[in-house]
Amino acid sequence: MPGKICELIPRTWVLLLVLPLVLSAPLALRAETFEAGFDDTSRVSWQVRIDPSQAQKNWHVRNTTVYHSGAACEHLQVSTGNLGSLIELSHGLPASRIINELTVSLWLKSNRRGTRIGLEAILPHQIDPETGTTARIYLIGDTYTDEGQWQKLKCTTSESLVNQSLGLLRGRSKLRQLDTREMYVERVLVVTRSSSDKVEFLLDDLKLTPIVHPNQTVLETAAAMNKDEVKPIVEFLLDRVQLQGKPMFPRMSRYHGENLAELKQEGLNVIWAPRFDDYSFLEQLRGQGLWAMATPPRPQDQHGDFLPSRDATLIPFDEQTAPIIFWNLGTQIPGNQWTEIRSRVGQIQSADQQFKRPIMADVQGKERQISREVSMTGSSPRILNSDISFLDYRDTLIGKTQIAPGRFLWTWIQTEATPANSQWRETANKLPIVIEPEQIRLQTYAALSAGCRAAGYWTTSRLDETSAPGALERKMAIRQLNLEIELIEPWLATGTVISHVPFQLRQRETPHIGQLGADFKNSGKDRLLRDERLAEREMQLLREKQAAEELQAAVIHSEYGTLILPVWFRQGAQFVPDQMAGNDATIVIPGGNVSASVWEVSTTEIRNLDRKRVSGGVQIRIPKFDMTSIIIMTSDQGLIDNLRRKIAGMRAQSAEACVQMSRAKLKRCEQTNAELVNMGVSQIARLDGPAILGRARKLSAQSEQSLSNQDYHGARTQARDAMQLLRILQRSQWREATRNFTSAVTSPYTIAYSTLPDHWKMIEQIGRSSGKIQSNLLRSGEFEDIDTMKVEGWGQVQNPIEGTQAIAELYPRDRKSGYFSLRLLAAPLNRGEVPAYIEDPLVKVTTPPLEVRSGQILHITGWVKVTSSITGHTKGAALEDSIMGPGGALHWKNQGSWQKIDVIREVPRSEKFTLSLYLYGLGAILFDDLRVIAYTPEPKLYQQTGGLEADPTIGVEPATSGRN
């Protein structure tokens, strides 16, 4: 396409400048100008496209009193009953070939900011496989911003804009080659979505220039190829999904036999049906107002191998599959299956000519290639209970959007432990890990902040079965999150993330200790006080530094205004959430409109926020912040009125969900705290637990009383404050258990709050193993002799991608001890040619298999040093063991000095044990002195141990109470 446009422009000008000097006949390619002033009051010429079930046209006239120039303008008003209803105005234009400077302009006056002008262009020699008609692209131009004022909007068919639209057509239609010969425009569009009851448009002075007419034969060919088209139920507009003409943010879940009415109550709108041809089930879904996604049949031979499109086709899908709006190819699909995906997409499209439904796939790797085949690309990193933070999780999803710009990205939200963690705990006869409701919230808001257009809640058990620990909390968390998403669905479904800005939170004042006070307080009591204050100061400084990195707000622009999503991406919250709340949060929005009003929106209240112009933008102040928030900047009062109506309809349901979630979490924390007290292992549980739980119990009771009094906002905020107190207790007990560890994944039982009792039991078992400690099982882990390593069975895989080199070697120049260390290195062959994205590990080294027995406890130690920061992959470098797998891996990315490796694993069954060292990105890392020591506990009954030292951070109060 770039070549086509570049060739077209000079060729056109040559004809325009040279042919008049040679020929006396009229020119076929003479440039013209089209103008329309709308002065004729006997008719109107703009066409209006609206969904009659959602909007209606009140009037459509030529206005002779308010116009931009001439004697009149075109004036129309549309009434809408639904926020987000699509309103499209169009006007015919003389068919004009696309050249680089072709420009349409229009003067517009409206009460609706965000209205956009565009051009509809025809590819006369290209058939769209989805419609069977000539392919079309939509070129989007200026956005209307001067509400209530005349503003000139323009759209120019620039090379970059045309190429962008052609790329979207390729992605949607799965056509690798497009015939772009003799493209032309024939219609101007004015498009917006409703945000208030009545939307008005005054249009004047339409102009298109310079016009170069296409050949008449081209126009006749395109007209012959067009035919009546059945509009699909669900369709894609650029990277947006639209259902029955309204923007949609799919909220999905798997089906495990739940009551469908309950799934509807949880706020879900798409259910993954077990079978695409269970027509009775599909009908039941529609009866509850739910839609379906389903996995289409996969052609295969007698051995179960896939049959590609050249060997097999699918029977066309019939009318009874109409409730299915997406075809889902599966989850966690390896990138190396992309050729099969490509073939399957062709088979599905051939069988789905009637409905032309989008195809989705959740993949691991080769996202760029696969996004060219499917409409909706999914990426679902599983980061809970691992050392990958929520901020890294968000950045990973942002990276996926950059791999395939303009594509539709969605994700599965993890609501259960990973399969690896579930499997080894089941093998060891231990209860499943409980995912905290706050972790589900932080994942969801991280996905929204990254620009995901849909989210599913991954489950392997029934959502309506709430007897298991944490199950009711999960159900209520999903219900509350879906209410919040429903509230801001138009922004999420149509907006674009333009930036992520840091924000600040008022912290407690850092304790000040002068030098004299530190040096000369020498009595025993004074020294203890000094040391306590120094420790508190150090802890507070650390918190302030971390908060500066962790407090991030996504800024999302849409035609409805600006949506801001502040989130506290607390380090370690993927293990155990922290308090993550405070007062007086301030955010500076770069380039913000100070005249726009700012609103904090929740499912029980909407309130106006203070804002002021400061250097760099508009500063917003949030009086009370708790984990996440929703902020809207708009000048459209009708939009705010719509939000108030929606909140009024959901506030009772939201308050009930929050109260139930708080009550269930309180009960679970009480049980864990009692267990730790009975074991005698936690001074925090014994001394501070009763007081914190008592305050949480009181707030929870108040929330229930407020709910019964129909004070819904009070009930929600009181329940939220109770959960904040519970997080303080949980985090403090977790820090108590991990205070001597370099990482929370050191112990397999400090990766979650619910597993802390198992951790203390394992520590007691290690104490009973002093007489049965085996020597180092990994004798060649000192990396001193390559021949010994080969004999013992070390393995390595080097997987350099094009333009890189990857090495695993014994390295003499830097080591922790001895003469050598193990170095993993990956680097570009040419520093100026760095790969844009790396999918698979570039280097992998595996230890020999080691014999271990059920019940043993393994202590893995060693040293690691990143000598060159690792880039190109969020996982950096990793050490992974065969018991916990990826969920228990240690990761490193940043350059630094030698660090201690310390890992403890409990062997669930007798098996071969291995360690794997990975280098995922570009950089260098050294390992040295790897050891594996096996402890065999004595078969002795468990006994209580003494209490532990109190955590100095206990006593932190929840954020000042107040309603939000």
Short mmCIF file of C-alpha atoms in Angstrom, two decimals, residues 216-632:
data_model
loop_
_atom_site.label_atom_id
_atom_site.label_comp_id
_atom_site.label_asym_id
_atom_site.label_seq_id
_atom_site.Cartn_x
_atom_site.Cartn_y
_atom_site.Cartn_z
CA GLN A 216 -16.36 5.08 -14.65
CA THR A 217 -15.66 1.40 -15.26
CA VAL A 218 -14.25 1.14 -11.76
CA LEU A 219 -17.46 2.60 -10.30
CA GLU A 220 -19.62 0.22 -12.30
CA THR A 221 -17.54 -2.79 -11.21
CA ALA A 222 -17.82 -1.83 -7.55
CA ALA A 223 -21.58 -1.31 -7.83
CA ALA A 224 -22.03 -4.74 -9.43
CA MET A 225 -20.09 -6.43 -6.65
CA ASN A 226 -22.24 -4.90 -3.88
CA LYS A 227 -25.32 -6.69 -2.63
CA ASP A 228 -27.61 -6.58 0.37
CA GLU A 229 -25.76 -7.44 3.54
CA VAL A 230 -27.16 -9.00 6.71
CA LYS A 231 -25.81 -7.06 9.65
CA PRO A 232 -24.19 -9.41 12.21
CA ILE A 233 -25.26 -9.39 15.86
CA VAL A 234 -21.71 -8.67 16.98
CA GLU A 235 -19.23 -6.69 14.91
CA PHE A 236 -15.84 -5.07 15.15
CA LEU A 237 -15.15 -1.40 14.63
CA LEU A 238 -11.38 -0.98 14.62
CA ASP A 239 -10.31 -2.58 17.94
CA ARG A 240 -13.76 -2.36 19.52
CA VAL A 241 -16.52 -4.92 19.81
CA GLN A 242 -20.10 -3.82 19.36
CA LEU A 243 -23.15 -5.91 20.24
CA GLN A 244 -26.44 -5.00 18.59
CA GLY A 245 -25.11 -1.53 17.86
CA LYS A 246 -23.81 -0.76 21.39
CA PRO A 247 -20.21 -0.82 22.64
CA MET A 248 -19.55 -3.95 24.69
CA PHE A 249 -16.94 -4.93 27.24
CA PRO A 250 -17.24 -8.75 27.45
CA ARG A 251 -17.22 -10.11 31.03
CA MET A 252 -16.74 -13.83 30.64
CA SER A 253 -16.60 -17.04 32.63
CA ARG A 254 -16.52 -20.79 32.10
CA TYR A 255 -19.61 -22.88 32.80
CA HIS A 256 -19.49 -25.62 35.45
CA GLY A 257 -23.18 -26.33 35.91
CA GLU A 258 -24.04 -23.14 37.81
CA ASN A 259 -27.52 -21.70 38.05
CA LEU A 260 -27.69 -19.33 35.07
CA ALA A 261 -29.70 -16.75 36.99
CA GLU A 262 -26.86 -16.53 39.51
CA LEU A 263 -24.29 -16.06 36.75
CA LYS A 264 -26.39 -13.20 35.43
CA GLN A 265 -26.52 -11.75 38.95
CA GLU A 266 -22.71 -11.89 39.14
CA GLY A 267 -22.62 -9.38 36.28
CA LEU A 268 -21.31 -11.73 33.60
CA ASN A 269 -22.53 -11.26 30.03
CA VAL A 270 -20.75 -14.08 28.12
CA ILE A 271 -20.58 -17.72 29.23
CA TRP A 272 -18.26 -20.30 27.70
CA ALA A 273 -20.68 -23.05 26.68
CA PRO A 274 -19.36 -26.63 27.01
CA ARG A 275 -20.71 -27.53 23.56
CA PHE A 276 -21.48 -25.36 20.57
CA ASP A 277 -24.39 -27.61 19.51
CA ASP A 278 -26.20 -27.82 22.86
CA TYR A 279 -29.06 -25.75 21.51
CA SER A 280 -31.19 -26.16 24.62
CA PHE A 281 -28.42 -24.67 26.78
CA LEU A 282 -27.89 -21.81 24.33
CA GLU A 283 -31.59 -21.03 24.49
CA GLN A 284 -31.47 -21.04 28.30
CA LEU A 285 -28.60 -18.56 28.23
CA ARG A 286 -30.58 -16.14 26.09
CA GLY A 287 -33.53 -16.58 28.43
CA GLN A 288 -31.36 -15.12 31.19
CA GLY A 289 -30.05 -12.30 29.00
CA LEU A 290 -26.65 -13.98 28.60
CA TRP A 291 -24.63 -14.63 25.45
CA ALA A 292 -22.41 -17.58 24.69
CA MET A 293 -18.95 -18.23 23.40
CA ALA A 294 -18.10 -21.75 22.32
CA THR A 295 -15.29 -23.84 20.91
CA PRO A 296 -16.00 -24.85 17.31
CA PRO A 297 -15.35 -28.43 16.19
CA ARG A 298 -11.75 -29.33 15.38
CA PRO A 299 -11.43 -31.65 12.38
CA GLN A 300 -9.13 -34.58 13.20
CA ASP A 301 -8.19 -37.99 11.88
CA GLN A 302 -8.57 -41.36 13.59
CA HIS A 303 -5.40 -40.71 15.61
CA GLY A 304 -6.63 -37.37 16.92
CA ASP A 305 -4.33 -35.32 14.68
CA PHE A 306 -5.65 -32.05 13.26
CA LEU A 307 -6.85 -32.06 9.67
CA PRO A 308 -5.99 -28.76 7.95
CA SER A 309 -8.36 -26.87 5.69
CA ARG A 310 -6.97 -28.51 2.57
CA ASP A 311 -8.14 -31.91 3.89
CA ALA A 312 -11.31 -31.11 5.83
CA THR A 313 -14.07 -28.53 6.12
CA LEU A 314 -16.77 -27.81 8.68
CA ILE A 315 -20.50 -28.18 8.18
CA PRO A 316 -22.05 -24.69 8.09
CA PHE A 317 -23.36 -23.50 11.46
CA ASP A 318 -27.14 -23.19 11.54
CA GLU A 319 -29.58 -20.67 12.98
CA GLN A 320 -29.72 -22.39 16.35
CA THR A 321 -26.14 -21.26 17.11
CA ALA A 322 -27.20 -17.59 16.98
CA PRO A 323 -26.70 -17.05 20.78
CA ILE A 324 -22.96 -17.67 20.25
CA ILE A 325 -21.23 -14.35 19.65
CA PHE A 326 -17.55 -15.48 19.80
CA TRP A 327 -15.71 -18.61 18.70
CA ASN A 328 -13.09 -19.49 21.33
CA LEU A 329 -10.19 -21.65 20.14
CA GLY A 330 -8.90 -22.32 23.67
CA THR A 331 -6.61 -21.10 26.43
CA GLN A 332 -2.85 -20.98 26.93
CA ILE A 333 -2.33 -22.12 23.32
CA PRO A 334 1.42 -22.43 22.58
CA GLY A 335 2.67 -20.05 19.94
CA ASN A 336 4.07 -22.92 17.89
CA GLN A 337 0.47 -23.92 17.04
CA TRP A 338 -0.16 -20.77 15.05
CA THR A 339 -0.18 -22.59 11.70
CA GLU A 340 -3.00 -24.81 13.01
CA ILE A 341 -4.81 -21.70 14.25
CA ARG A 342 -4.50 -20.17 10.82
CA SER A 343 -6.03 -23.22 9.18
CA ARG A 344 -8.80 -23.47 11.77
CA VAL A 345 -9.74 -19.82 11.27
CA GLY A 346 -10.26 -20.48 7.56
CA GLN A 347 -12.43 -23.50 8.30
CA ILE A 348 -14.56 -21.59 10.82
CA GLN A 349 -15.04 -18.58 8.57
CA SER A 350 -16.16 -20.80 5.70
CA ALA A 351 -18.74 -22.47 7.95
CA ASP A 352 -19.92 -19.21 9.54
CA GLN A 353 -20.82 -17.14 6.50
CA GLN A 354 -24.25 -16.34 7.93
CA PHE A 355 -23.13 -14.79 11.25
CA LYS A 356 -19.46 -13.93 10.64
CA ARG A 357 -18.63 -14.14 14.35
CA PRO A 358 -15.28 -12.98 15.74
CA ILE A 359 -12.72 -15.65 16.63
CA MET A 360 -10.74 -15.46 19.86
CA ALA A 361 -7.73 -17.35 21.24
CA ASP A 362 -5.73 -17.10 24.47
CA VAL A 363 -2.12 -17.71 23.42
CA GLN A 364 1.41 -17.99 24.78
CA GLY A 365 3.87 -16.68 22.20
CA LYS A 366 3.75 -15.56 18.57
CA GLU A 367 1.07 -12.99 19.41
CA ARG A 368 2.04 -10.89 16.40
CA GLN A 369 1.40 -13.70 13.91
CA ILE A 370 -1.69 -15.03 15.66
CA SER A 371 -3.27 -11.58 15.95
CA ARG A 372 -3.31 -11.48 12.16
CA GLU A 373 -5.47 -14.60 12.15
CA VAL A 374 -7.95 -14.08 15.01
CA SER A 375 -10.06 -11.04 15.86
CA MET A 376 -9.50 -11.19 19.63
CA THR A 377 -6.07 -12.11 20.98
CA GLY A 378 -5.87 -13.21 24.60
CA SER A 379 -2.86 -13.12 26.90
CA SER A 380 -3.20 -14.43 30.45
CA PRO A 381 -0.05 -14.44 32.59
CA ARG A 382 -0.56 -16.31 35.87
CA ILE A 383 1.32 -14.20 38.44
CA LEU A 384 -0.44 -14.77 41.75
CA ASN A 385 1.71 -16.45 44.42
CA SER A 386 4.83 -15.84 42.30
CA ASP A 387 7.57 -13.23 42.51
CA ILE A 388 6.18 -11.36 39.48
CA SER A 389 4.52 -8.19 40.77
CA PHE A 390 1.24 -6.63 39.73
CA LEU A 391 3.17 -3.78 38.11
CA ASP A 392 5.15 -6.30 36.05
CA TYR A 393 1.84 -7.98 35.18
CA ARG A 394 0.39 -4.71 33.91
CA ASP A 395 3.55 -3.94 31.94
CA THR A 396 3.46 -7.41 30.39
CA LEU A 397 -0.07 -6.79 29.10
CA ILE A 398 0.96 -3.35 27.82
CA GLY A 399 3.79 -5.09 25.97
CA LYS A 400 1.28 -7.41 24.32
CA THR A 401 -0.68 -4.41 23.01
CA GLN A 402 2.53 -3.01 21.54
CA ILE A 403 3.36 -6.27 19.76
CA ALA A 404 0.20 -5.92 17.68
CA PRO A 405 -0.93 -2.26 17.85
CA GLY A 406 -4.59 -1.64 17.14
CA ARG A 407 -5.60 -5.25 17.86
CA PHE A 408 -8.21 -6.39 20.36
CA LEU A 409 -6.54 -7.71 23.53
CA TRP A 410 -8.31 -9.61 26.30
CA THR A 411 -7.24 -11.65 29.31
CA TRP A 412 -8.32 -14.28 31.82
CA ILE A 413 -8.27 -13.08 35.45
CA GLN A 414 -6.80 -15.67 37.80
CA THR A 415 -9.28 -16.54 40.58
CA GLU A 416 -7.67 -19.81 41.69
CA ALA A 417 -4.17 -21.08 42.34
CA THR A 418 -2.16 -22.15 39.29
CA PRO A 419 -2.49 -25.80 38.21
CA ALA A 420 1.10 -26.44 39.35
CA ASN A 421 0.46 -25.07 42.84
CA SER A 422 -2.86 -26.89 43.11
CA GLN A 423 -1.32 -30.17 41.98
CA TRP A 424 1.57 -30.30 44.43
CA ARG A 425 -0.64 -29.21 47.33
CA GLU A 426 -3.16 -31.89 46.46
CA THR A 427 -0.35 -34.45 46.28
CA ALA A 428 0.78 -33.35 49.76
CA ASN A 429 -2.83 -33.62 51.09
CA LYS A 430 -3.05 -29.89 51.79
CA LEU A 431 -5.96 -27.51 51.29
CA PRO A 432 -6.00 -25.37 48.13
CA ILE A 433 -4.45 -21.90 48.21
CA VAL A 434 -7.03 -19.15 48.75
CA ILE A 435 -6.84 -16.27 46.29
CA GLU A 436 -7.62 -13.06 48.15
CA PRO A 437 -10.50 -10.94 46.74
CA GLU A 438 -8.15 -7.94 46.64
CA GLN A 439 -5.84 -9.89 44.31
CA ILE A 440 -8.72 -10.44 41.89
CA ARG A 441 -9.40 -6.69 42.03
CA LEU A 442 -5.78 -5.68 41.41
CA GLN A 443 -5.50 -8.07 38.45
CA THR A 444 -8.69 -6.70 36.91
CA TYR A 445 -7.65 -3.07 37.27
CA ALA A 446 -4.17 -3.86 35.95
CA ALA A 447 -5.81 -5.37 32.85
CA LEU A 448 -8.07 -2.33 32.40
CA SER A 449 -5.08 -0.02 32.87
CA ALA A 450 -3.21 -1.92 30.16
CA GLY A 451 -6.04 -1.39 27.65
CA CYS A 452 -7.66 -4.84 27.65
CA ARG A 453 -11.04 -4.76 25.90
CA ALA A 454 -12.48 -7.86 27.63
CA ALA A 455 -11.84 -9.91 30.74
CA GLY A 456 -12.80 -13.41 31.78
CA TYR A 457 -12.70 -14.87 35.29
CA TRP A 458 -10.88 -18.19 35.10
CA THR A 459 -12.51 -20.88 37.22
CA THR A 460 -12.29 -24.66 37.49
CA SER A 461 -15.09 -24.94 40.05
CA ARG A 462 -18.64 -23.67 40.29
CA LEU A 463 -19.04 -19.99 41.09
CA ASP A 464 -22.25 -20.69 43.01
CA GLU A 465 -20.59 -23.27 45.29
CA THR A 466 -19.43 -21.16 48.24
CA SER A 467 -18.63 -23.68 50.98
CA ALA A 468 -14.87 -23.87 50.32
CA PRO A 469 -12.55 -21.32 52.01
CA GLY A 470 -12.47 -18.11 49.96
CA ALA A 471 -15.22 -19.22 47.54
CA LEU A 472 -17.87 -16.72 48.72
CA GLU A 473 -15.27 -13.93 48.71
CA ARG A 474 -14.39 -14.79 45.11
CA LYS A 475 -18.03 -14.75 44.06
CA MET A 476 -18.71 -11.39 45.72
CA ALA A 477 -15.47 -9.87 44.38
CA ILE A 478 -16.45 -10.80 40.82
CA ARG A 479 -19.95 -9.38 41.34
CA GLN A 480 -18.61 -6.08 42.65
CA LEU A 481 -15.99 -5.75 39.92
CA ASN A 482 -18.54 -6.42 37.19
CA LEU A 483 -20.79 -3.71 38.59
CA GLU A 484 -17.87 -1.26 38.36
CA ILE A 485 -17.07 -2.36 34.80
CA GLU A 486 -20.73 -2.05 33.80
CA LEU A 487 -20.76 1.49 35.18
CA ILE A 488 -17.89 2.65 32.96
CA GLU A 489 -18.36 0.18 30.09
CA PRO A 490 -18.61 2.86 27.35
CA TRP A 491 -15.18 4.25 28.30
CA LEU A 492 -13.57 0.82 28.58
CA ALA A 493 -15.09 -0.45 25.33
CA THR A 494 -14.19 2.57 23.21
CA GLY A 495 -11.39 4.48 24.96
CA THR A 496 -7.66 4.47 24.37
CA VAL A 497 -5.01 4.38 27.09
CA ILE A 498 -2.81 7.38 26.36
CA SER A 499 -0.53 7.42 29.40
CA HIS A 500 0.24 6.15 32.89
CA VAL A 501 1.01 8.88 35.41
CA PRO A 502 2.29 8.52 38.99
CA PHE A 503 0.28 9.93 41.85
CA GLN A 504 0.99 10.74 45.47
CA LEU A 505 -0.59 9.79 48.75
CA ARG A 506 -0.19 11.59 52.05
CA GLN A 507 2.07 9.41 54.19
CA ARG A 508 2.63 9.49 57.91
CA GLU A 509 5.37 11.98 58.77
CA THR A 510 8.79 10.33 58.71
CA PRO A 511 10.27 10.24 62.26
CA HIS A 512 13.08 12.78 62.63
CA ILE A 513 16.13 11.77 64.65
CA GLY A 514 18.97 14.26 64.95
CA GLN A 515 22.62 13.20 64.99
CA LEU A 516 23.03 14.07 68.69
CA GLY A 517 19.95 12.06 69.53
CA ALA A 518 21.36 9.08 67.68
CA ASP A 519 24.86 9.30 69.17
CA PHE A 520 24.38 10.13 72.83
CA LYS A 521 21.34 8.20 74.06
CA ASN A 522 23.36 5.51 75.77
CA SER A 523 21.21 4.22 78.59
CA GLY A 524 19.61 0.84 77.98
CA LYS A 525 16.11 2.31 77.74
CA ASP A 526 17.24 5.18 75.52
CA ARG A 527 19.13 2.84 73.19
CA LEU A 528 16.03 0.67 72.74
CA LEU A 529 13.93 3.76 71.99
CA ARG A 530 16.56 5.09 69.58
CA ASP A 531 16.83 1.76 67.77
CA GLU A 532 13.05 1.48 67.53
CA ARG A 533 12.74 4.99 66.07
CA LEU A 534 15.60 4.37 63.63
CA ALA A 535 13.95 1.14 62.49
CA GLU A 536 10.60 2.92 62.09
CA ARG A 537 12.26 5.73 60.13
CA GLU A 538 14.01 3.25 57.85
CA MET A 539 10.76 1.36 57.28
CA GLN A 540 8.85 4.56 56.52
CA LEU A 541 11.50 5.80 54.06
CA LEU A 542 11.32 2.43 52.32
CA ARG A 543 7.54 2.68 52.11
CA GLU A 544 7.73 6.18 50.62
CA LYS A 545 10.23 5.04 48.00
CA GLN A 546 8.12 2.02 47.07
CA ALA A 547 4.91 4.07 46.96
CA ALA A 548 6.46 6.48 44.47
CA GLU A 549 6.89 3.54 42.07
CA GLU A 550 3.71 1.65 42.93
CA LEU A 551 1.07 4.41 42.71
CA GLN A 552 0.10 4.63 39.03
CA ALA A 553 -2.97 6.01 37.25
CA ALA A 554 -4.04 5.03 33.73
CA VAL A 555 -5.42 7.91 31.64
CA ILE A 556 -7.98 6.73 29.08
CA HIS A 557 -9.38 9.09 26.46
CA SER A 558 -12.68 8.36 24.79
CA GLU A 559 -15.45 10.24 23.05
CA TYR A 560 -17.22 10.41 26.43
CA GLY A 561 -14.40 12.30 28.12
CA THR A 562 -11.39 11.17 30.13
CA LEU A 563 -11.40 8.15 32.43
CA ILE A 564 -8.67 7.89 35.08
CA LEU A 565 -7.98 4.65 36.94
CA PRO A 566 -5.61 5.12 39.91
CA VAL A 567 -4.23 1.81 41.22
CA TRP A 568 -1.81 0.93 44.04
CA PHE A 569 0.38 -1.80 42.55
CA ARG A 570 1.81 -2.82 45.95
CA GLN A 571 5.00 -4.87 45.85
CA GLY A 572 4.31 -8.30 47.31
CA ALA A 573 0.52 -8.00 46.98
CA GLN A 574 0.61 -10.99 44.61
CA PHE A 575 1.46 -13.00 47.76
CA VAL A 576 -0.49 -11.15 50.46
CA PRO A 577 -2.22 -7.77 49.91
CA ASP A 578 -1.19 -4.84 52.10
CA GLN A 579 -3.25 -1.97 53.53
CA MET A 580 -2.96 -0.04 50.23
CA ALA A 581 -5.05 2.87 51.45
CA GLY A 582 -4.50 6.45 52.56
CA ASN A 583 -5.79 9.99 52.53
CA ASP A 584 -5.41 12.94 50.16
CA ALA A 585 -4.27 11.28 46.97
CA THR A 586 -3.23 13.84 44.33
CA ILE A 587 -2.90 13.15 40.60
CA VAL A 588 -1.67 15.57 37.95
CA ILE A 589 -3.24 14.87 34.55
CA PRO A 590 -0.99 16.25 31.79
CA GLY A 591 -2.88 18.60 29.50
CA GLY A 592 -6.14 18.12 31.40
CA ASN A 593 -9.09 20.43 30.74
CA VAL A 594 -9.44 22.57 33.88
CA SER A 595 -12.92 23.68 32.79
CA ALA A 596 -14.15 20.07 32.83
CA SER A 597 -15.70 18.83 36.05
CA VAL A 598 -14.04 15.91 37.84
CA TRP A 599 -16.04 13.13 39.46
CA GLU A 600 -15.12 10.16 41.60
CA VAL A 601 -17.49 7.37 40.69
CA SER A 602 -18.34 4.29 42.74
CA THR A 603 -21.18 1.79 42.64
CA THR A 604 -22.93 3.58 45.51
CA GLU A 605 -22.10 7.27 45.03
CA ILE A 606 -20.80 9.87 42.61
CA ARG A 607 -19.17 13.02 43.96
CA ASN A 608 -17.40 16.06 42.62
CA LEU A 609 -13.65 16.35 43.31
CA ASP A 610 -11.42 19.38 43.77
CA ARG A 611 -9.18 20.23 40.84
CA LYS A 612 -6.83 23.06 39.99
CA ARG A 613 -4.39 24.10 37.30
CA VAL A 614 -0.77 23.37 38.24
CA SER A 615 2.48 23.21 36.36
CA GLY A 616 2.21 20.29 33.98
CA GLY A 617 -1.57 19.87 33.91
CA VAL A 618 -4.63 19.63 36.15
CA GLN A 619 -4.27 18.37 39.71
CA ILE A 620 -7.05 16.20 41.15
CA ARG A 621 -7.43 15.46 44.85
CA ILE A 622 -9.06 12.26 46.17
CA PRO A 623 -9.84 12.65 49.90
CA LYS A 624 -9.71 8.92 50.64
CA PHE A 625 -8.11 6.25 48.50
CA ASP A 626 -8.38 2.47 48.87
CA MET A 627 -6.51 0.24 46.36
CA THR A 628 -8.32 1.49 43.22
CA SER A 629 -10.58 4.34 42.17
CA ILE A 630 -12.59 5.55 39.17
CA ILE A 631 -12.30 9.21 38.11
CA ILE A 632 -14.15 10.83 35.20
#
